[in-house]
Short mmCIF file of C-alpha atoms in Angstrom, two decimals:
data_model
loop_
_atom_site.label_atom_id
_atom_site.label_comp_id
_atom_site.label_asym_id
_atom_site.label_seq_id
_atom_site.Cartn_x
_atom_site.Cartn_y
_atom_site.Cartn_z
CA MET A 1 132.94 5.28 -35.61
CA SER A 2 130.81 6.87 -38.23
CA GLU A 3 128.18 4.22 -37.82
CA ILE A 4 128.16 4.67 -34.13
CA ASN A 5 127.76 8.39 -34.49
CA LYS A 6 124.85 7.92 -36.84
CA LYS A 7 123.09 5.68 -34.40
CA LEU A 8 123.65 8.14 -31.63
CA ASN A 9 122.31 10.99 -33.73
CA GLU A 10 119.19 9.01 -34.62
CA LEU A 11 118.56 8.18 -30.98
CA SER A 12 118.97 11.81 -29.98
CA ARG A 13 116.51 12.93 -32.68
CA LYS A 14 113.96 10.35 -31.55
CA ASN A 15 114.27 11.47 -27.96
CA ASN A 16 113.83 15.10 -28.97
CA SER A 17 110.77 14.32 -31.05
CA THR A 18 109.09 12.33 -28.28
CA ALA A 19 109.87 14.99 -25.65
CA ALA A 20 108.46 17.78 -27.79
CA ALA A 21 105.07 16.09 -28.35
CA PRO A 22 102.32 17.87 -26.22
CA LEU A 23 100.33 15.99 -23.59
CA GLN A 24 96.58 15.57 -24.27
CA ALA A 25 93.85 14.72 -21.70
CA ALA A 26 92.13 11.44 -22.19
CA THR A 27 88.36 11.52 -22.55
CA ILE A 28 86.66 9.15 -20.07
CA ARG A 29 82.89 8.51 -20.20
CA PRO A 30 81.19 9.03 -16.84
CA VAL A 31 79.74 6.04 -15.03
CA PRO A 32 75.88 6.13 -15.25
CA ARG A 33 74.19 6.79 -11.87
CA ASN A 34 71.37 4.66 -10.45
CA ARG A 35 68.29 6.96 -10.11
CA ALA A 36 65.87 4.25 -9.00
CA PRO A 37 65.82 5.29 -5.25
CA TYR A 38 64.99 8.89 -6.17
CA TRP A 39 62.10 7.80 -8.37
CA ALA A 40 60.81 5.45 -5.66
CA GLY A 41 60.94 8.20 -3.01
CA SER A 42 59.11 10.63 -5.29
CA VAL A 43 56.36 8.07 -5.92
CA VAL A 44 55.93 7.46 -2.16
CA VAL A 45 55.71 11.19 -1.38
CA ILE A 46 53.14 11.75 -4.12
CA ALA A 47 51.08 8.79 -2.84
CA LEU A 48 51.14 10.14 0.74
CA VAL A 49 50.08 13.62 -0.35
CA ALA A 50 47.26 12.20 -2.46
CA GLY A 51 46.09 9.96 0.40
CA ALA A 52 46.12 12.82 2.92
CA ALA A 53 44.15 15.06 0.59
CA GLY A 54 41.59 12.34 -0.02
CA TRP A 55 41.23 11.64 3.72
CA TRP A 56 40.78 15.34 4.49
CA PHE A 57 38.09 15.84 1.87
CA GLY A 58 36.38 12.61 2.98
CA SER A 59 36.39 13.62 6.67
CA GLN A 60 34.96 17.02 5.80
CA SER A 61 32.13 15.47 3.85
CA LEU A 62 31.53 12.86 6.59
CA ALA A 63 31.46 15.54 9.30
CA GLY A 64 28.96 17.52 7.24
CA GLN A 65 26.78 14.45 6.84
CA VAL A 66 26.95 13.68 10.57
CA THR A 67 26.09 17.28 11.48
CA GLN A 68 23.20 17.33 9.05
CA ALA A 69 21.90 13.99 10.36
CA ALA A 70 22.16 15.23 13.98
CA GLN A 71 20.26 18.40 13.12
CA GLN A 72 17.56 16.41 11.37
CA GLU A 73 17.29 14.05 14.36
CA GLU A 74 17.05 16.97 16.80
CA GLU A 75 14.37 18.66 14.69
CA ARG A 76 12.46 15.37 14.50
CA GLU A 77 12.57 14.94 18.32
CA VAL A 78 11.41 18.51 18.91
CA HIS A 79 8.61 18.04 16.40
CA ASP A 80 7.55 14.75 18.06
CA ASP A 81 7.51 16.41 21.50
CA PHE A 82 5.42 19.22 20.10
CA VAL A 83 2.94 16.76 18.56
CA VAL A 84 2.66 14.92 21.90
CA GLN A 85 1.98 18.20 23.70
CA VAL A 86 -0.70 19.15 21.17
CA GLU A 87 -2.37 15.75 21.54
CA SER A 88 -2.32 16.01 25.36
CA VAL A 89 -3.86 19.46 25.15
CA ARG A 90 -6.49 18.10 22.83
CA GLN A 91 -7.39 15.39 25.36
CA ASN A 92 -7.82 17.90 28.19
CA THR A 93 -9.92 20.37 26.23
CA ALA A 94 -13.63 19.81 25.68
CA LYS A 95 -13.78 21.34 22.21
CA PRO A 96 -10.45 21.20 20.45
CA SER A 97 -9.84 23.80 17.81
CA VAL A 98 -6.89 24.52 15.58
CA ALA A 99 -6.72 27.65 13.48
CA MET A 100 -4.44 28.27 10.52
CA THR A 101 -3.19 31.84 10.33
CA LEU A 102 -3.11 33.37 6.87
CA PRO A 103 -0.93 36.36 6.00
CA THR A 104 -3.92 38.68 6.42
CA GLN A 105 -5.41 37.04 9.52
CA GLU A 106 -4.03 35.50 12.71
CA GLN A 107 -6.17 33.33 14.97
CA PRO A 108 -4.10 31.66 17.75
CA VAL A 109 -5.48 28.56 19.38
CA GLU A 110 -5.37 28.82 23.19
CA SER A 111 -4.51 25.62 24.99
CA GLN A 112 -4.31 24.63 28.63
CA LYS A 113 -1.04 24.88 30.52
CA VAL A 114 0.92 21.65 30.66
CA SER A 115 3.48 21.65 33.46
CA GLU A 116 6.34 19.18 33.65
CA PRO A 117 7.97 18.02 36.89
CA THR A 118 10.13 20.74 38.38
CA VAL A 119 13.85 20.02 38.25
CA GLU A 120 15.89 21.68 40.94
CA SER A 121 19.66 21.76 41.06
CA GLU A 122 21.70 23.25 43.85
CA VAL A 123 25.09 24.74 43.03
CA VAL A 124 27.15 25.42 46.16
CA GLU A 125 29.22 28.15 44.55
CA PRO A 126 28.94 31.93 44.68
CA LEU A 127 26.68 33.36 41.99
CA GLN A 128 29.18 35.14 39.81
CA THR A 129 27.26 36.94 37.04
CA VAL A 130 23.51 37.02 36.66
CA GLU A 131 23.18 40.74 35.90
CA ASN A 132 25.66 43.54 35.66
CA LYS A 133 24.32 45.03 38.89
CA THR A 134 24.62 41.83 40.95
CA GLN A 135 26.68 42.32 44.11
CA LEU A 136 29.20 39.71 45.22
CA PRO A 137 28.33 37.90 48.49
CA GLU A 138 30.11 38.72 51.69
CA PRO A 139 33.16 36.60 52.65
CA SER A 140 31.23 34.87 55.43
CA LYS A 141 28.31 33.91 53.18
CA ARG A 142 27.94 31.62 50.24
CA THR A 143 25.24 31.77 47.58
CA VAL A 144 23.25 28.78 46.38
CA VAL A 145 21.55 28.93 43.00
CA ARG A 146 18.43 26.86 42.56
CA VAL A 147 17.38 26.49 38.95
CA LYS A 148 13.82 25.43 38.21
CA ALA A 149 12.84 24.33 34.71
CA GLU A 150 9.15 24.64 33.95
CA SER A 151 7.46 23.94 30.64
CA LYS A 152 4.32 25.90 29.87
CA ALA A 153 2.45 25.36 26.62
CA GLY A 154 1.32 28.80 25.54
CA PRO A 155 -0.83 29.84 22.59
CA ILE A 156 0.09 27.83 19.50
CA SER A 157 -0.03 29.64 16.20
CA VAL A 158 0.96 28.36 12.77
CA SER A 159 1.96 31.23 10.52
CA SER A 160 3.32 31.33 7.02
CA GLY A 161 4.97 34.72 7.50
CA PRO A 162 8.69 35.00 6.77
CA GLU A 163 9.67 36.53 10.12
CA GLN A 164 8.71 35.77 13.72
CA LYS A 165 10.38 37.07 16.89
CA GLN A 166 11.40 34.43 19.41
CA GLN A 167 12.24 35.06 23.05
CA MET A 168 14.94 32.62 24.06
CA PRO A 169 15.54 31.86 27.77
CA ALA A 170 18.61 33.29 29.43
CA PRO A 171 21.61 30.91 29.31
CA VAL A 172 22.13 29.06 32.60
CA ILE A 173 24.88 26.51 33.19
CA THR A 174 22.64 23.67 34.29
CA LYS A 175 21.42 20.44 32.84
CA VAL A 176 17.65 20.33 32.60
CA VAL A 177 16.25 16.82 32.52
CA LYS A 178 12.94 16.47 30.76
CA ALA A 179 10.38 14.03 32.08
CA LYS A 180 8.78 11.80 29.49
CA PRO A 181 5.06 12.45 28.94
CA SER A 182 2.71 9.87 30.36
CA ALA A 183 1.50 7.21 28.01
CA SER A 184 -2.07 7.72 26.86
CA LYS A 185 -4.46 6.18 24.39
CA PRO A 186 -3.83 7.02 20.73
CA GLN A 187 -5.95 9.88 19.49
CA LYS A 188 -7.07 10.71 16.02
CA PRO A 189 -4.77 13.14 14.22
CA LEU A 190 -5.87 16.73 13.93
CA ASN A 191 -7.46 17.66 10.65
CA THR A 192 -5.19 20.47 9.52
CA GLU A 193 -3.87 21.54 6.19
CA PRO A 194 -0.29 20.53 5.33
CA ALA A 195 2.22 23.11 6.50
CA THR A 196 5.26 24.25 4.63
CA VAL A 197 8.86 23.86 5.76
CA SER A 198 8.97 27.37 7.22
CA GLU A 199 5.74 26.74 9.13
CA SER A 200 7.08 23.54 10.75
CA ALA A 201 10.30 25.33 11.74
CA GLU A 202 8.31 28.12 13.37
CA VAL A 203 6.19 25.57 15.27
CA MET A 204 9.33 23.85 16.61
CA ASN A 205 10.80 27.20 17.66
CA THR A 206 7.57 28.02 19.50
CA ALA A 207 7.66 24.68 21.32
CA SER A 208 11.29 25.14 22.36
CA SER A 209 10.61 28.68 23.61
CA ASP A 210 7.92 27.38 26.00
CA GLU A 211 10.59 26.25 28.46
CA GLN A 212 11.32 28.86 31.09
CA LEU A 213 14.14 28.82 33.65
CA SER A 214 13.80 30.64 36.93
CA ILE A 215 16.80 31.37 39.16
CA GLU A 216 16.34 31.57 42.90
CA THR A 217 19.22 32.77 45.08
CA VAL A 218 19.51 31.30 48.57
CA GLU A 219 22.17 32.33 51.08
CA LEU A 220 23.56 29.65 53.38
CA ASP A 221 24.02 30.58 57.00
CA ALA A 222 27.25 30.11 58.92
CA GLY A 223 26.17 26.78 60.39
CA GLN A 224 25.46 25.24 56.98
CA LEU A 225 28.76 26.48 55.58
CA ALA A 226 30.58 25.05 58.59
CA GLU A 227 28.88 21.68 58.04
CA ILE A 228 30.04 21.64 54.42
CA GLU A 229 33.64 22.35 55.40
CA TYR A 230 33.50 19.72 58.15
CA GLU A 231 32.33 17.07 55.68
CA LYS A 232 35.18 17.97 53.34
CA ALA A 233 37.63 17.69 56.23
CA HIS A 234 36.27 14.27 57.17
CA LYS A 235 36.69 12.99 53.60
CA ALA A 236 40.22 14.39 53.40
CA TRP A 237 41.10 12.75 56.71
CA GLU A 238 39.75 9.41 55.49
CA ASN A 239 41.95 9.75 52.39
CA GLY A 240 45.00 10.33 54.60
CA ASP A 241 45.47 14.00 53.71
CA SER A 242 45.66 15.64 57.14
CA LYS A 243 46.93 18.93 55.72
CA LYS A 244 43.80 19.48 53.65
CA ALA A 245 41.66 18.31 56.57
CA ILE A 246 43.24 20.97 58.78
CA GLY A 247 42.49 23.64 56.17
CA TYR A 248 38.83 22.64 55.94
CA LEU A 249 38.47 22.49 59.73
CA GLU A 250 40.01 25.94 60.06
CA SER A 251 37.35 27.24 57.67
CA ALA A 252 34.63 25.46 59.64
CA VAL A 253 35.85 27.03 62.90
CA ILE A 254 35.91 30.46 61.25
CA TYR A 255 32.32 30.05 60.11
CA GLN A 256 31.19 28.72 63.50
CA PRO A 257 33.71 29.50 66.28
CA GLU A 258 31.55 27.93 69.02
CA TRP A 259 31.55 24.48 67.38
CA VAL A 260 33.31 22.37 70.02
CA LYS A 261 33.51 19.15 68.01
CA ALA A 262 35.23 20.80 65.04
CA ARG A 263 37.66 22.63 67.32
CA GLN A 264 38.54 19.42 69.18
CA LYS A 265 39.17 17.57 65.93
CA LEU A 266 41.30 20.43 64.61
CA SER A 267 43.38 20.39 67.80
CA ALA A 268 43.78 16.61 67.57
CA LEU A 269 45.03 16.88 63.96
CA TYR A 270 47.50 19.57 64.97
CA TYR A 271 48.74 17.42 67.84
CA GLY A 272 49.01 14.36 65.60
CA ARG A 273 51.25 16.30 63.20
CA GLY A 274 53.47 17.38 66.11
CA GLU A 275 52.25 20.99 66.15
CA VAL A 276 51.64 21.17 69.91
CA ARG A 277 51.50 24.95 70.15
CA GLU A 278 48.84 25.23 67.46
CA ALA A 279 46.81 22.49 69.17
CA ILE A 280 46.92 24.28 72.53
CA ALA A 281 46.20 27.67 70.95
CA THR A 282 43.15 26.27 69.16
CA LEU A 283 41.63 25.03 72.43
CA GLN A 284 42.54 28.17 74.35
CA HIS A 285 40.88 30.35 71.72
CA GLY A 286 37.71 28.33 72.13
CA LEU A 287 37.81 28.83 75.90
CA GLU A 288 38.24 32.56 75.37
CA LEU A 289 34.98 32.57 73.45
CA ASP A 290 33.16 30.45 76.04
CA SER A 291 34.92 29.64 79.31
CA LYS A 292 32.16 27.24 80.41
CA GLN A 293 32.92 24.65 77.74
CA LEU A 294 33.85 21.66 79.89
CA ASP A 295 34.71 19.46 76.91
CA LEU A 296 37.31 21.94 75.69
CA ARG A 297 38.78 22.20 79.20
CA LEU A 298 38.98 18.44 79.51
CA THR A 299 40.66 18.08 76.09
CA LEU A 300 43.17 20.79 76.94
CA ALA A 301 43.92 19.17 80.32
CA LYS A 302 44.56 15.78 78.71
CA LEU A 303 46.86 17.38 76.15
CA LEU A 304 48.86 19.16 78.85
CA ALA A 305 49.04 15.99 80.94
CA ASN A 306 50.44 14.10 77.94
CA GLU A 307 53.05 16.84 77.61
CA SER A 308 54.12 16.23 81.25
CA GLN A 309 52.50 19.40 82.53
CA PRO A 310 50.16 18.10 85.29
CA GLN A 311 50.05 21.37 87.22
CA ALA A 312 48.95 23.32 84.13
CA ALA A 313 46.37 20.64 83.40
CA LEU A 314 44.99 20.89 86.95
CA ASN A 315 44.78 24.67 86.66
CA VAL A 316 42.59 24.23 83.58
CA LEU A 317 40.26 21.96 85.61
CA ASN A 318 40.33 24.09 88.74
CA GLN A 319 36.82 25.42 88.10
CA LEU A 320 33.99 23.21 89.34
CA PRO A 321 31.40 22.39 86.68
CA GLU A 322 27.85 23.65 87.05
CA LYS A 323 26.49 20.37 85.68
CA HIS A 324 27.63 16.83 86.32
CA HIS A 325 30.49 15.73 84.09
CA SER A 326 32.07 12.46 85.19
CA GLY A 327 35.06 12.66 82.83
CA TYR A 328 35.87 16.20 83.95
CA LEU A 329 35.63 15.36 87.67
CA ALA A 330 37.57 12.09 87.32
CA MET A 331 40.46 13.85 85.53
CA ARG A 332 40.37 16.62 88.11
CA GLY A 333 40.51 14.16 91.03
CA ALA A 334 43.31 12.06 89.49
CA LEU A 335 45.50 15.10 88.79
CA ALA A 336 44.84 16.48 92.28
CA GLN A 337 45.92 13.20 93.90
CA GLN A 338 49.01 13.08 91.67
CA LEU A 339 49.98 16.57 92.87
CA ASN A 340 48.98 15.83 96.51
CA ASN A 341 46.19 18.40 96.39
CA ASN A 342 43.92 16.50 98.76
CA ARG A 343 41.26 19.20 98.95
CA LEU A 344 40.51 19.21 95.22
CA ALA A 345 40.70 15.42 95.07
CA MET A 346 38.22 14.95 97.91
CA SER A 347 35.72 17.47 96.49
CA SER A 348 35.90 15.83 93.07
CA TYR A 349 35.37 12.27 94.32
CA ARG A 350 32.59 13.32 96.69
CA MET A 351 30.66 14.74 93.74
CA LEU A 352 31.32 11.59 91.70
CA VAL A 353 30.16 9.28 94.50
CA LYS A 354 27.04 11.38 94.94
CA ASP A 355 26.09 11.30 91.25
CA GLU A 356 27.35 7.79 90.37
CA PRO A 357 27.36 5.70 93.57
CA TYR A 358 27.53 2.37 91.69
CA ASP A 359 31.05 2.90 90.32
CA GLY A 360 33.80 1.42 92.52
CA ARG A 361 36.50 3.63 90.97
CA TRP A 362 35.09 6.75 92.60
CA TRP A 363 34.87 5.03 96.00
CA MET A 364 38.50 4.00 95.75
CA GLY A 365 39.57 7.58 94.92
CA LEU A 366 37.52 8.90 97.83
CA GLY A 367 39.09 6.33 100.14
CA ILE A 368 42.59 7.46 99.18
CA ALA A 369 41.68 11.11 99.80
CA LEU A 370 40.11 10.30 103.18
CA GLU A 371 43.11 8.23 104.25
CA ARG A 372 45.45 11.09 103.42
CA ASP A 373 43.20 13.40 105.43
CA ALA A 374 43.59 11.07 108.45
CA GLN A 375 39.95 9.97 108.33
CA GLU A 376 40.76 6.29 108.62
CA SER A 377 37.31 4.96 109.53
CA LYS A 378 35.66 6.76 106.61
CA ALA A 379 38.49 5.65 104.37
CA ARG A 380 37.93 1.99 105.38
CA ASP A 381 34.22 2.31 104.56
CA ALA A 382 35.02 3.85 101.18
CA TYR A 383 37.48 1.05 100.36
CA GLN A 384 34.97 -1.62 101.30
CA GLN A 385 32.29 0.10 99.23
CA ALA A 386 34.65 0.09 96.26
CA LEU A 387 35.06 -3.68 96.53
CA LEU A 388 31.30 -4.13 96.71
CA MET A 389 30.45 -1.94 93.71
CA GLY A 390 33.13 -3.37 91.44
CA ARG A 391 34.15 -1.91 88.07
CA ILE A 392 37.77 -1.86 89.21
CA SER A 393 40.73 -3.80 87.91
CA SER A 394 42.43 -6.68 89.71
CA GLN A 395 45.42 -4.47 90.44
CA SER A 396 43.14 -1.90 92.09
CA GLN A 397 41.52 -4.66 94.13
CA GLN A 398 44.93 -5.76 95.40
CA PHE A 399 45.75 -2.15 96.29
CA ILE A 400 42.50 -1.81 98.26
CA GLN A 401 43.21 -5.03 100.14
CA GLN A 402 46.64 -3.74 101.08
CA ARG A 403 45.21 -0.45 102.33
CA LEU A 404 42.56 -2.23 104.39
CA THR A 405 45.24 -4.43 105.95
CA ALA A 406 47.34 -1.37 106.75
CA LEU A 407 44.38 0.40 108.37
CA ASP A 408 43.53 -2.65 110.47
CA SER A 409 47.12 -2.92 111.65
CA ARG A 410 47.12 0.69 112.73
CA GLU A 411 43.99 0.25 114.83
CA GLY A 412 45.23 -2.99 116.31
#
């Protein structure tokens, strides 16, 4: 038992010693990270920044070179034009003379006037600002600006002075086209002393200041403005935009209310869009301005007849025309016969037969009116005359034959 106790005591001591030992944290080395993607990204960003900076500096230098080259080319062209003008002046003068002006003395050389072809441009817009005191045009008028560019070679002076006042032409929004000078035989160069850079710049400024622009204001009358609006309406109608065409035609009618053609077309566009009231009102307003317009009356009568209003259409055509108008009288006679108004029908066809006796349609209409008026013999003659003159359809011919047969049966 003693041995067993000893063993047990030893085991208990070992357990106590192991339990009392403190716990210590183990040291673990961190795993190394892969930094290659970060380095690659940094290199790419630096390369992009460097490339952008180089491109920007290169474009700035290239733009400066292009601007400088353009300025040199423009100065060269102006100088060449000036030399050509001087040579042409030298050809036209009997005794050419060129004077160099020193700082203490100025001797300008007078030359003849060289005029270039006049360039005119018309701008069909109101002149907005020419001077501060310019008045705006009235609503019913439009202003046309005609710009004329004339080149006059004035006195030419070469001066070595540091300053020289230049009168520049007023800015005008136009494009002036220069005509090329006529080709001539080569002349000997002028014997002059070499000029400095400042002198050549002053000569080019003098040549450019020779161009003068003159503005002429022209007011268009109502008829011209109406024509412009009518042309716009026609183009809009061809493009299939009837709404814009109506707007332009309304403007044309406002400018020129008595224009029958524009009013008829405006009414037709209204009617085509289903706006019957506007179409009728447009024609009626024209008749209020001039009641003797037969074309407007005829158009209004046809419109009312299409709307199943024959009596209203006949009332529009109730007035006899002062001059012959076959379409007006034919519509008047047809509506009168449709409404059994024999008096108006007979008067209409009598006038048609008198003015156009070689049209069988009018003889047939007169025959119907005479037959209804119980004038059978005259009606038979009118029917026969209609067959002789022709210009009637086969159906009308059959109708005339039936009426002649009916008249013969009545007499028999």
